[in-house]
CSV table of C-alpha atoms in Angstrom, one decimal:
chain,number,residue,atom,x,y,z
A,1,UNK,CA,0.0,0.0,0.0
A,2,UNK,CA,1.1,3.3,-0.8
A,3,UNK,CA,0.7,6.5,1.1
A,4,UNK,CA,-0.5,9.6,-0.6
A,5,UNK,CA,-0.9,13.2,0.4
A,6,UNK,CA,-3.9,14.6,2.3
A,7,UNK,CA,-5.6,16.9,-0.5
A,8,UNK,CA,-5.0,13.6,-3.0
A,9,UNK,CA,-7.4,11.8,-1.0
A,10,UNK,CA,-10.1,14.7,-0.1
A,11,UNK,CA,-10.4,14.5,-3.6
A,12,UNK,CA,-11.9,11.0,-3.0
A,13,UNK,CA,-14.1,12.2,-0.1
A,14,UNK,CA,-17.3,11.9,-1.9
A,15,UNK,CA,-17.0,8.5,-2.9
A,16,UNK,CA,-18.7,5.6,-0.9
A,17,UNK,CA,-16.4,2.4,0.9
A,18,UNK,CA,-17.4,0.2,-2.3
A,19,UNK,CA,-16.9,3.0,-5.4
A,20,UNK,CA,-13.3,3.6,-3.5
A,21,UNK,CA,-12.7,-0.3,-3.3
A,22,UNK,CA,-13.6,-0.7,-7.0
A,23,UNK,CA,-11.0,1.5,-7.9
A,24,UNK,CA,-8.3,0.0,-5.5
A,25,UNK,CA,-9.3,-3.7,-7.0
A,26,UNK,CA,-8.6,-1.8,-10.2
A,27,UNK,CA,-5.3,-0.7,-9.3
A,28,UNK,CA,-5.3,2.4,-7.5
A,29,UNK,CA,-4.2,0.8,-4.3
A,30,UNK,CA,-3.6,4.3,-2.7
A,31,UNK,CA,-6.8,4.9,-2.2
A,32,UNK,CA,-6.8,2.1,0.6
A,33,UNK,CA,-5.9,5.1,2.4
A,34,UNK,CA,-9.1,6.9,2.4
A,35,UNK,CA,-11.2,3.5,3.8
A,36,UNK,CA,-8.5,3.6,6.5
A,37,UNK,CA,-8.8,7.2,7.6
A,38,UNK,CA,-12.7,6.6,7.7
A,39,UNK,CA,-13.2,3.8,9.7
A,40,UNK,CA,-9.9,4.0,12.0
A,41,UNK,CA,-12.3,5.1,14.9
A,42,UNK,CA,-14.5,2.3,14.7
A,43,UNK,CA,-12.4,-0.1,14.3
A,44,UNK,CA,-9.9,0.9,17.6
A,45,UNK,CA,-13.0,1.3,19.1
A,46,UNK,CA,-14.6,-3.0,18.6
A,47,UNK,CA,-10.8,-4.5,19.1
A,48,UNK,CA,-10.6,-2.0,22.5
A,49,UNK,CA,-13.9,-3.4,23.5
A,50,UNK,CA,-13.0,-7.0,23.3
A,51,UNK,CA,-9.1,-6.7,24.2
A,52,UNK,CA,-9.4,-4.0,27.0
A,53,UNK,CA,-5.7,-2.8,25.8
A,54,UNK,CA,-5.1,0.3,23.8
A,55,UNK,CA,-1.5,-1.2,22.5
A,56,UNK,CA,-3.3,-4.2,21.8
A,57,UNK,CA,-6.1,-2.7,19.9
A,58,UNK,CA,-3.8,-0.5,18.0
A,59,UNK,CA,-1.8,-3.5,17.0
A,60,UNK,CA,-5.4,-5.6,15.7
A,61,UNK,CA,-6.4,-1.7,13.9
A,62,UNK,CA,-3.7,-2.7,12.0
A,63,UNK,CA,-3.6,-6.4,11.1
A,64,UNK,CA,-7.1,-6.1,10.0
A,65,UNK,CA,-6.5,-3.5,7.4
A,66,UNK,CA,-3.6,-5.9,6.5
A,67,UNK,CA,-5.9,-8.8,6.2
A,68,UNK,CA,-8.7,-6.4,4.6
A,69,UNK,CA,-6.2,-5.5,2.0
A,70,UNK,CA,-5.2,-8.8,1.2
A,71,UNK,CA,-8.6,-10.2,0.9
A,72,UNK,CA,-10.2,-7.2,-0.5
A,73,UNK,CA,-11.5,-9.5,-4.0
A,74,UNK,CA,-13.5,-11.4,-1.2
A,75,UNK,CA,-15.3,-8.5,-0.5
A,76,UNK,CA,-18.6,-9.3,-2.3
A,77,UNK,CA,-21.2,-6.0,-1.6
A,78,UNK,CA,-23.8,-8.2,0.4
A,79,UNK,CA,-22.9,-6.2,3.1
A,80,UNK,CA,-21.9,-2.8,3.9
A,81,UNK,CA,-17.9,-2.3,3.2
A,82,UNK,CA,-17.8,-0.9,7.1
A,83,UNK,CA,-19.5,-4.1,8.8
A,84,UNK,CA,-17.3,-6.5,7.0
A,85,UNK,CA,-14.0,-4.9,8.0
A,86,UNK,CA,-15.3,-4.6,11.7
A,87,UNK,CA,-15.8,-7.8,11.0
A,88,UNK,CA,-12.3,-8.6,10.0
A,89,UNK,CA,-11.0,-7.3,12.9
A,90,UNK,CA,-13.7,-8.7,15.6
A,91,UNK,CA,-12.4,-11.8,14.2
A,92,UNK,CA,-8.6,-10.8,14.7
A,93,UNK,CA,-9.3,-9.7,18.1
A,94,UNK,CA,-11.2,-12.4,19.4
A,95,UNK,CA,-8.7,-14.9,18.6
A,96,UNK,CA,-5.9,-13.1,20.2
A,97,UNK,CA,-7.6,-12.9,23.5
A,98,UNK,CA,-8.5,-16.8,23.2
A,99,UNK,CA,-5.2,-17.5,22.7
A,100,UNK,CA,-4.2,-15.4,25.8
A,101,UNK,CA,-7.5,-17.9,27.7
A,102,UNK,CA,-8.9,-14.4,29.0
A,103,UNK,CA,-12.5,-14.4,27.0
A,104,UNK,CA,-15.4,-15.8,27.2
A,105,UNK,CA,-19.0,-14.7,26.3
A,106,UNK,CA,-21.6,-15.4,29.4
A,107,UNK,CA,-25.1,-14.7,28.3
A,108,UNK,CA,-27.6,-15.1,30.7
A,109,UNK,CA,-31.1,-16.8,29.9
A,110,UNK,CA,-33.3,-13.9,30.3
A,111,UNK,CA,-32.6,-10.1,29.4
A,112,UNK,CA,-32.7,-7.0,31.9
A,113,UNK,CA,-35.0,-4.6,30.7
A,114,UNK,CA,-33.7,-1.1,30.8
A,115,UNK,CA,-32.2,1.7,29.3
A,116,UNK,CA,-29.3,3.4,29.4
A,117,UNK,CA,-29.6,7.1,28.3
A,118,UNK,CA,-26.1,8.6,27.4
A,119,UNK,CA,-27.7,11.7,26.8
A,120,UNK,CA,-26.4,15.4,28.7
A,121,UNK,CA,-27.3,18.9,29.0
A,122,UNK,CA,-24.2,20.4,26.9
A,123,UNK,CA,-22.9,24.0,28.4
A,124,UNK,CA,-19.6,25.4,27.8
A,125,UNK,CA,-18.9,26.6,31.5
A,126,UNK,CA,-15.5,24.8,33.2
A,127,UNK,CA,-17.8,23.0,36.0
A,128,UNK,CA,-20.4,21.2,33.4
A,129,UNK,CA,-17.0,20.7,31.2
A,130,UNK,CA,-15.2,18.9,34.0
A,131,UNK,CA,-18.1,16.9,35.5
A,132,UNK,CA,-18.6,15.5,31.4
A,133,UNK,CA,-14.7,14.8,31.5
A,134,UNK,CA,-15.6,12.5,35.0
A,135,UNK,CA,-18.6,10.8,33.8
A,136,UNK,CA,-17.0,9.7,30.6
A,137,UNK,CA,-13.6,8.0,32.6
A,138,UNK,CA,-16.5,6.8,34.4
A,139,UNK,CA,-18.4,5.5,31.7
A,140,UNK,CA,-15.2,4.0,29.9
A,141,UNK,CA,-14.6,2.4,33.3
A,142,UNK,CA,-17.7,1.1,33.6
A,143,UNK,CA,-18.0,-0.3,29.7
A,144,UNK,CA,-14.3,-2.1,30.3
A,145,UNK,CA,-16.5,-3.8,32.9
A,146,UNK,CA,-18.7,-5.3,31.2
A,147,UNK,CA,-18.7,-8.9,30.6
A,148,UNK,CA,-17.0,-10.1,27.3
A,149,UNK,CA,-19.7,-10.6,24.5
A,150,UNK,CA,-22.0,-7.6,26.3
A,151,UNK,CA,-18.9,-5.1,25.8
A,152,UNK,CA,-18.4,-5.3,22.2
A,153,UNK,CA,-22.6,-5.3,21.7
A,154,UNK,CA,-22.7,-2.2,24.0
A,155,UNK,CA,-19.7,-0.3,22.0
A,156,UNK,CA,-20.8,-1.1,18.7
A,157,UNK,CA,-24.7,0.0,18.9
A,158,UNK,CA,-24.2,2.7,21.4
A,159,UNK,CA,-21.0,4.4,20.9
A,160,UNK,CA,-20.6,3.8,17.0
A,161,UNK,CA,-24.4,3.6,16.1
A,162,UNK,CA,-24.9,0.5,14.3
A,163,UNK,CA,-27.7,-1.3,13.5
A,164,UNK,CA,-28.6,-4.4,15.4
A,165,UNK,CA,-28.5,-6.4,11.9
A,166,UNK,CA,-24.8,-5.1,11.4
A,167,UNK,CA,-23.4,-5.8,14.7
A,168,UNK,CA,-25.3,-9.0,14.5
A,169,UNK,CA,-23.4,-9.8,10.9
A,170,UNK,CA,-19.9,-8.1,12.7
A,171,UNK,CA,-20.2,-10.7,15.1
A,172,UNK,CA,-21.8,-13.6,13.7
A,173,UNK,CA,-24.7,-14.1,16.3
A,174,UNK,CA,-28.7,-13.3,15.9
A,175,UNK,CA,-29.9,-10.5,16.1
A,176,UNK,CA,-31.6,-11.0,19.0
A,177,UNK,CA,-29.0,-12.7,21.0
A,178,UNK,CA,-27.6,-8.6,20.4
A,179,UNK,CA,-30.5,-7.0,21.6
A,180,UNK,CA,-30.3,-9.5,24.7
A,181,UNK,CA,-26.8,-8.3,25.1
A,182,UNK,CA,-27.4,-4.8,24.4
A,183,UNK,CA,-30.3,-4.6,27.2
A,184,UNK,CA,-27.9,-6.6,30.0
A,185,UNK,CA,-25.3,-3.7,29.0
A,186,UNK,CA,-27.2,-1.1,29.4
A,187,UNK,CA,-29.0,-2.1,32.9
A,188,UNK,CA,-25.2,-3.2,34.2
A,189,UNK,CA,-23.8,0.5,32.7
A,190,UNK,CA,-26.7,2.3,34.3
A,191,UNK,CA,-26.4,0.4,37.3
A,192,UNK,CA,-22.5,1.3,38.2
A,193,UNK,CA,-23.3,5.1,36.9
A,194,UNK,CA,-26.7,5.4,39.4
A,195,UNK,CA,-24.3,6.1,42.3
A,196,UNK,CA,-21.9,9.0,40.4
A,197,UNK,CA,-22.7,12.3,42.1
A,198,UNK,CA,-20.5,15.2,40.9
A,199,UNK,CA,-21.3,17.4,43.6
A,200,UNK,CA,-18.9,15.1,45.8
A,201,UNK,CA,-16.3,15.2,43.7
């Protein structure tokens, strides 16, 4: 893969994930650059939530765009471009933690109803700033808590916004067995946040 300049690849900005990987299959590998750049985020973010290791993550970020690259004529359009690299490295990740014994997915029978509402009043003076600052180490905390399986569900539908079908395909489960997951998440993430109180801070 080559690297090109920034304002070569704004040029390609307008283009969707599957126009840009037509024209890499056809031999402007550069551009493998602009699908990097727009789904770096994501991607950090699903290893993270399954490794629990920002080194580690970083290093999966980048074998999957390795392995994306090298399979990219497998890459058939039935899905979105975006689910089936987070699929790639979902895959990556979870077989490095097997192989280090320290995952496994524990879905309970029945799901908790309840809802986690990540919504907040947004006001630019120091006190709201630094109380948002807290409650999001706290919310990380709480997220790197969750159980494996739940964690990767939670990140993936509330934090990046997926659909419950694309997680679902990302991780090769149901789609309710996400919306099971998703519910536990959110009752165990509103759970540890119920007690925060900034005023004792």
């Amino acid at each position: 893969m080559h690297v090109v300049n920034a304002p070569v690849l704004e040029g390609w900005a307008l283009l969707s994930d599957e126009q840009v990987v037509t024209r890499v299959l056809a031999g402007q590998t550069a551009l493998f650059e602009v699908l990097m750049r727009r789904h770096n985020e994501r991607i950090y973010r699903a290893a993270r939530a399954i490794l629990r290791d920002e080194s580690e993550a970083e290093d999966v970020m980048q074998q999957a765009y390795v392995n994306a690259y090298s399979h990219l004529r497998q890459f058939d359009g039935r899905s979105k471009f975006s689910t089936w690299l987070t699929r790639i490295a979902i895959h990556e990740a979870l077989a490095r933690a097997r192989r280090r014994g320290r995952y496994t997915t524990m879905d309970a029978d029945e799901p908790q109803a309840s809802h986690f509402d990540a919504s907040s009043h947004s006001a630019p003076d120091p006190e709201r700033l630094a109380i948002a600052r807290e409650l999001g180490a706290l919310l990380e905390s709480a997220i790197d808590r969750l159980p494996d399986g739940t964690r990767e569900v939670f990140v993936l539908r509330q934090l990046e916004g997926m659909r419950t079908d694309e997680v679902a395909e990302a991780l090769g489960v149901s789609d309710a067995v996400v919306k099971t997951r998703l519910s536990r998440a959110r009752a165990e993430v509103q759970r540890q946040l119920e007690g925060y109180n900034p005023s004792a801070a």
